[in-house]
mmCIF file of C-alpha atoms in Angstrom:
data_model
loop_
_atom_site.group_PDB
_atom_site.id
_atom_site.type_symbol
_atom_site.label_atom_id
_atom_site.label_comp_id
_atom_site.label_asym_id
_atom_site.label_seq_id
_atom_site.Cartn_x
_atom_site.Cartn_y
_atom_site.Cartn_z
ATOM 1 C CA MET U 10 10.969 6.456 -7.060
ATOM 2 C CA THR U 11 14.258 7.281 -8.741
ATOM 3 C CA GLY U 12 15.589 10.784 -8.158
ATOM 4 C CA LEU U 13 12.962 11.789 -5.580
ATOM 5 C CA SER U 14 13.407 12.522 -1.897
ATOM 6 C CA ASN U 15 11.207 12.410 1.187
ATOM 7 C CA GLY U 16 8.742 15.299 1.350
ATOM 8 C CA SER U 17 8.916 16.049 5.098
ATOM 9 C CA GLY U 18 8.477 19.755 5.750
ATOM 10 C CA LEU U 19 6.671 20.342 2.472
ATOM 11 C CA ALA U 20 3.621 22.594 2.653
ATOM 12 C CA ASP U 21 0.332 20.754 2.372
ATOM 13 C CA VAL U 22 -0.779 20.814 -1.266
ATOM 14 C CA ASP U 23 -4.222 22.095 -0.310
ATOM 15 C CA SER U 24 -2.644 25.207 1.219
ATOM 16 C CA GLY U 25 -0.444 25.875 -1.768
ATOM 17 C CA LEU U 26 2.361 23.758 -3.156
ATOM 18 C CA PRO U 27 5.687 25.627 -3.360
ATOM 19 C CA PRO U 28 6.655 26.688 -6.902
ATOM 20 C CA GLY U 29 8.594 24.270 -9.069
ATOM 21 C CA ARG U 30 7.689 21.089 -7.204
ATOM 22 C CA VAL U 31 6.140 17.816 -8.243
ATOM 23 C CA VAL U 32 4.569 15.646 -5.547
ATOM 24 C CA ALA U 33 3.143 12.125 -5.507
ATOM 25 C CA GLY U 34 2.039 10.899 -2.096
ATOM 26 C CA GLY U 35 4.714 11.909 0.410
ATOM 27 C CA ILE U 36 7.434 12.111 -2.230
ATOM 28 C CA VAL U 37 8.610 15.431 -3.628
ATOM 29 C CA ASP U 38 11.131 16.504 -6.243
ATOM 30 C CA THR U 39 12.165 19.844 -7.695
ATOM 31 C CA LEU U 40 11.609 21.034 -11.252
ATOM 32 C CA ALA U 41 13.652 23.621 -13.136
ATOM 33 C CA VAL U 42 11.530 26.766 -13.476
ATOM 34 C CA ASN U 43 11.937 29.346 -16.271
ATOM 35 C CA ASP U 44 14.687 27.301 -17.918
ATOM 36 C CA SER U 45 14.048 26.494 -21.585
ATOM 37 C CA SER U 46 17.351 24.716 -22.241
ATOM 38 C CA ALA U 47 17.230 21.233 -23.742
ATOM 39 C CA SER U 48 18.764 19.738 -20.602
ATOM 40 C CA ALA U 49 16.129 21.370 -18.368
ATOM 41 C CA ARG U 50 13.293 20.199 -20.625
ATOM 42 C CA GLU U 51 14.595 16.658 -20.563
ATOM 43 C CA ALA U 52 15.147 16.681 -16.794
ATOM 44 C CA ASN U 53 11.701 18.135 -16.079
ATOM 45 C CA ALA U 54 9.993 15.545 -18.278
ATOM 46 C CA GLU U 55 11.909 12.735 -16.570
ATOM 47 C CA THR U 56 11.027 14.070 -13.112
ATOM 48 C CA ILE U 57 7.319 14.439 -13.891
ATOM 49 C CA GLN U 58 7.254 11.020 -15.560
ATOM 50 C CA ALA U 59 8.947 9.471 -12.522
ATOM 51 C CA ALA U 60 6.285 10.972 -10.242
ATOM 52 C CA ILE U 61 3.500 9.634 -12.484
ATOM 53 C CA ASP U 62 5.054 6.167 -12.597
ATOM 54 C CA TYR U 63 5.543 6.194 -8.821
ATOM 55 C CA ALA U 64 1.907 7.175 -8.345
ATOM 56 C CA HIS U 65 0.783 4.292 -10.533
ATOM 57 C CA ALA U 66 3.036 1.771 -8.789
ATOM 58 C CA ASN U 67 1.714 2.831 -5.359
ATOM 59 C CA ALA U 68 -1.958 3.289 -6.315
ATOM 60 C CA LEU U 69 -1.830 7.017 -5.560
ATOM 61 C CA GLY U 70 -4.569 9.112 -7.080
ATOM 62 C CA VAL U 71 -2.984 12.535 -7.506
ATOM 63 C CA ILE U 72 0.246 13.960 -8.920
ATOM 64 C CA ASP U 73 0.616 17.652 -8.032
ATOM 65 C CA ILE U 74 2.743 20.150 -9.936
ATOM 66 C CA GLY U 75 3.420 23.483 -8.259
ATOM 67 C CA SER U 76 3.236 26.877 -9.900
ATOM 68 C CA GLY U 77 5.775 28.247 -12.362
ATOM 69 C CA VAL U 78 6.723 28.179 -16.033
ATOM 70 C CA ILE U 79 8.038 24.663 -16.517
ATOM 71 C CA HIS U 80 9.639 23.823 -19.859
ATOM 72 C CA SER U 81 9.347 20.121 -20.622
ATOM 73 C CA ASP U 82 9.622 17.413 -23.228
ATOM 74 C CA PRO U 83 6.490 15.295 -23.850
ATOM 75 C CA PHE U 84 5.372 12.862 -21.144
ATOM 76 C CA TYR U 85 2.633 10.304 -20.402
ATOM 77 C CA LEU U 86 -0.080 10.343 -17.761
ATOM 78 C CA ASP U 87 -0.256 6.600 -18.113
ATOM 79 C CA ALA U 88 0.819 3.294 -16.648
ATOM 80 C CA PRO U 89 4.389 2.212 -17.423
ATOM 81 C CA GLY U 90 4.516 -0.433 -20.131
ATOM 82 C CA ASN U 91 1.208 0.618 -21.643
ATOM 83 C CA LEU U 92 1.220 3.286 -24.376
ATOM 84 C CA ARG U 93 4.977 3.547 -24.154
ATOM 85 C CA SER U 94 5.244 -0.133 -25.088
ATOM 86 C CA GLY U 95 2.523 -0.248 -27.738
ATOM 87 C CA LEU U 96 0.936 3.038 -28.700
ATOM 88 C CA ALA U 97 -1.713 1.543 -30.981
ATOM 89 C CA THR U 98 -2.473 -1.499 -28.804
ATOM 90 C CA PRO U 99 -2.573 -0.558 -25.098
ATOM 91 C CA THR U 100 -3.328 -3.397 -22.694
ATOM 92 C CA ILE U 101 -3.624 -1.710 -19.259
ATOM 93 C CA PHE U 102 -6.943 -0.068 -18.362
ATOM 94 C CA ASN U 103 -7.594 -0.641 -14.660
ATOM 95 C CA PHE U 104 -6.072 2.516 -13.171
ATOM 96 C CA SER U 105 -6.962 6.129 -12.455
ATOM 97 C CA MET U 106 -4.688 9.176 -12.021
ATOM 98 C CA HIS U 107 -5.105 12.912 -11.651
ATOM 99 C CA LEU U 108 -2.438 15.374 -12.835
ATOM 100 C CA ARG U 109 -3.189 18.571 -10.910
ATOM 101 C CA GLY U 110 -1.565 21.969 -11.320
ATOM 102 C CA ALA U 111 -1.699 25.098 -9.171
ATOM 103 C CA GLY U 112 -3.975 26.972 -11.570
ATOM 104 C CA ARG U 113 -4.616 27.633 -15.252
ATOM 105 C CA THR U 114 -2.666 30.573 -16.626
ATOM 106 C CA GLY U 115 -3.956 31.412 -20.101
ATOM 107 C CA GLY U 116 -0.319 31.999 -21.038
ATOM 108 C CA THR U 117 0.330 34.596 -18.332
ATOM 109 C CA GLY U 118 2.849 32.474 -16.428
ATOM 110 C CA HIS U 119 0.815 32.679 -13.212
ATOM 111 C CA GLY U 120 -0.183 29.228 -11.997
ATOM 112 C CA THR U 121 1.222 26.063 -13.553
ATOM 113 C CA GLU U 122 2.325 26.512 -17.140
ATOM 114 C CA LEU U 123 3.841 23.575 -19.020
ATOM 115 C CA ARG U 124 5.692 24.831 -22.097
ATOM 116 C CA PHE U 125 6.883 22.570 -24.905
ATOM 117 C CA ALA U 126 9.503 23.428 -27.521
ATOM 118 C CA ASP U 127 8.046 21.151 -30.209
ATOM 119 C CA ASN U 128 4.436 21.475 -31.373
ATOM 120 C CA SER U 129 4.689 18.842 -34.123
ATOM 121 C CA THR U 130 3.806 15.867 -31.877
ATOM 122 C CA PRO U 131 1.454 15.093 -28.969
ATOM 123 C CA VAL U 132 2.963 16.539 -25.797
ATOM 124 C CA LEU U 133 0.735 15.516 -22.865
ATOM 125 C CA ILE U 134 -0.481 11.981 -23.569
ATOM 126 C CA VAL U 135 -3.271 10.707 -21.316
ATOM 127 C CA GLY U 136 -3.505 6.945 -21.078
ATOM 128 C CA THR U 137 -6.298 4.434 -21.099
ATOM 129 C CA GLY U 138 -7.385 4.609 -17.466
ATOM 130 C CA GLN U 139 -10.811 5.123 -15.921
ATOM 131 C CA GLY U 140 -11.747 8.474 -14.412
ATOM 132 C CA MET U 141 -8.495 10.154 -15.449
ATOM 133 C CA LYS U 142 -8.140 13.889 -14.781
ATOM 134 C CA VAL U 143 -5.935 16.783 -15.882
ATOM 135 C CA THR U 144 -6.809 20.008 -14.073
ATOM 136 C CA GLY U 145 -5.454 23.380 -13.033
ATOM 137 C CA LEU U 146 -2.717 23.864 -15.603
ATOM 138 C CA THR U 147 -1.890 25.261 -19.036
ATOM 139 C CA VAL U 148 -0.279 23.271 -21.846
ATOM 140 C CA MET U 149 1.317 25.537 -24.432
ATOM 141 C CA TYR U 150 3.845 25.760 -27.230
ATOM 142 C CA GLY U 151 6.729 27.933 -26.164
ATOM 143 C CA GLY U 152 8.221 28.745 -29.576
ATOM 144 C CA ALA U 153 7.614 31.390 -32.203
ATOM 145 C CA ALA U 154 4.103 31.895 -33.529
ATOM 146 C CA PRO U 155 3.402 30.440 -36.993
ATOM 147 C CA SER U 156 2.399 32.532 -40.001
ATOM 148 C CA SER U 157 -1.167 31.223 -39.524
ATOM 149 C CA ARG U 158 -2.992 28.566 -37.542
ATOM 150 C CA ALA U 159 -3.299 26.539 -40.742
ATOM 151 C CA ALA U 160 0.517 26.482 -40.892
ATOM 152 C CA LEU U 161 0.789 24.670 -37.546
ATOM 153 C CA PRO U 162 2.403 21.194 -37.828
ATOM 154 C CA PRO U 163 -0.322 18.640 -38.674
ATOM 155 C CA ASN U 164 0.525 16.108 -35.943
ATOM 156 C CA GLY U 165 0.787 18.554 -33.058
ATOM 157 C CA ILE U 166 -1.643 17.892 -30.178
ATOM 158 C CA GLY U 167 -1.701 19.668 -26.825
ATOM 159 C CA ILE U 168 -3.558 16.977 -24.880
ATOM 160 C CA ALA U 169 -3.817 13.595 -26.596
ATOM 161 C CA LEU U 170 -6.420 11.231 -25.132
ATOM 162 C CA ALA U 171 -5.736 7.590 -25.891
ATOM 163 C CA GLY U 172 -8.215 5.195 -27.429
ATOM 164 C CA GLY U 173 -8.156 1.466 -27.004
ATOM 165 C CA SER U 174 -10.341 -1.561 -26.439
ATOM 166 C CA GLY U 175 -10.785 -0.878 -22.716
ATOM 167 C CA GLY U 176 -10.519 2.899 -22.282
ATOM 168 C CA LEU U 177 -10.095 5.865 -21.939
ATOM 169 C CA SER U 178 -13.358 6.336 -20.023
ATOM 170 C CA ARG U 179 -14.826 9.197 -17.940
ATOM 171 C CA CYS U 180 -11.891 11.570 -18.358
ATOM 172 C CA GLU U 181 -12.146 15.136 -16.988
ATOM 173 C CA LEU U 182 -10.184 18.152 -18.254
ATOM 174 C CA ASP U 183 -10.000 21.606 -16.662
ATOM 175 C CA VAL U 184 -7.159 23.115 -18.675
ATOM 176 C CA ASP U 185 -5.868 25.767 -21.057
ATOM 177 C CA VAL U 186 -4.209 24.665 -24.316
ATOM 178 C CA ILE U 187 -2.313 27.108 -26.535
ATOM 179 C CA GLY U 188 -0.429 26.883 -29.821
ATOM 180 C CA PHE U 189 -0.994 23.400 -31.270
ATOM 181 C CA ARG U 190 -2.669 22.295 -34.493
ATOM 182 C CA THR U 191 -5.195 20.442 -32.331
ATOM 183 C CA GLY U 192 -5.846 21.464 -28.760
ATOM 184 C CA VAL U 193 -7.450 18.253 -27.488
ATOM 185 C CA LYS U 194 -7.934 15.034 -29.470
ATOM 186 C CA THR U 195 -9.709 11.843 -28.458
ATOM 187 C CA GLY U 196 -8.556 8.425 -29.663
ATOM 188 C CA PHE U 197 -5.389 9.919 -31.135
ATOM 189 C CA ASN U 198 -3.610 6.570 -31.218
ATOM 190 C CA SER U 199 -6.408 4.331 -32.468
ATOM 191 C CA ASP U 200 -9.864 4.656 -33.954
ATOM 192 C CA SER U 201 -11.787 4.543 -30.677
ATOM 193 C CA LEU U 202 -13.969 7.157 -29.023
ATOM 194 C CA CYS U 203 -12.987 8.174 -25.483
ATOM 195 C CA ASP U 204 -16.378 7.869 -23.827
ATOM 196 C CA ALA U 205 -17.869 10.282 -21.263
ATOM 197 C CA LEU U 206 -15.285 13.046 -21.706
ATOM 198 C CA THR U 207 -16.004 16.138 -19.585
ATOM 199 C CA MET U 208 -14.316 19.501 -20.171
ATOM 200 C CA TRP U 209 -14.784 22.324 -17.683
ATOM 201 C CA ARG U 210 -14.633 25.830 -19.192
ATOM 202 C CA PRO U 211 -11.906 24.904 -21.712
ATOM 203 C CA PHE U 212 -9.726 27.795 -22.895
ATOM 204 C CA ILE U 213 -8.133 26.709 -26.177
ATOM 205 C CA LYS U 214 -6.256 29.432 -28.006
ATOM 206 C CA ASP U 215 -4.183 29.746 -31.195
ATOM 207 C CA CYS U 216 -5.092 26.233 -32.358
ATOM 208 C CA LEU U 217 -6.527 25.399 -35.784
ATOM 209 C CA ILE U 218 -8.803 22.747 -34.222
ATOM 210 C CA ALA U 219 -9.923 23.251 -30.644
ATOM 211 C CA VAL U 220 -11.314 19.777 -29.881
ATOM 212 C CA ASP U 221 -11.238 16.784 -32.254
ATOM 213 C CA ILE U 222 -13.697 14.072 -31.194
ATOM 214 C CA GLY U 223 -12.588 10.854 -32.868
#
């Protein structure tokens, strides 16, 4: 797993992951916290993506992100070579991953808060696996508020759930989403319903459309 180090000495995730960490299996790396610079956003996205790709390669179920305000570029909770190779025609469906934060924040900064500088595109893209989960975190736009929700960029999506011939199926979300044209959208990449979607107490704020079921 490029750029990651052994996680010996790390607190057990069930007892509270230290702030600004991302963990997959026994591998841990550090994220920049409270740093909105372009270089920090790029580095954080690369680190989180590396943890997700490592988890997929090693059949690990959970990727944990510790607490803190983490500025990031968009990333994929997905298998390498799937949506990133062909967004409209994914071919990998036989996998399951869980992106788990330290707690939803509602924009308070307490817990795990992923902030994105661009709300004109999808920012957290969930791939075509089975039983995928995103829980315990907030996805939010970190820039200035628009003049109205209707003025939000039309292609902005907080959590984009992928459609395709073999998935996404049985996805669970326990999240906050703030500041995008659409908070959560199913089948954003193709005209396919994501079946058996479950959302637990969704808190979707300052979005023109809360949930768009394709």
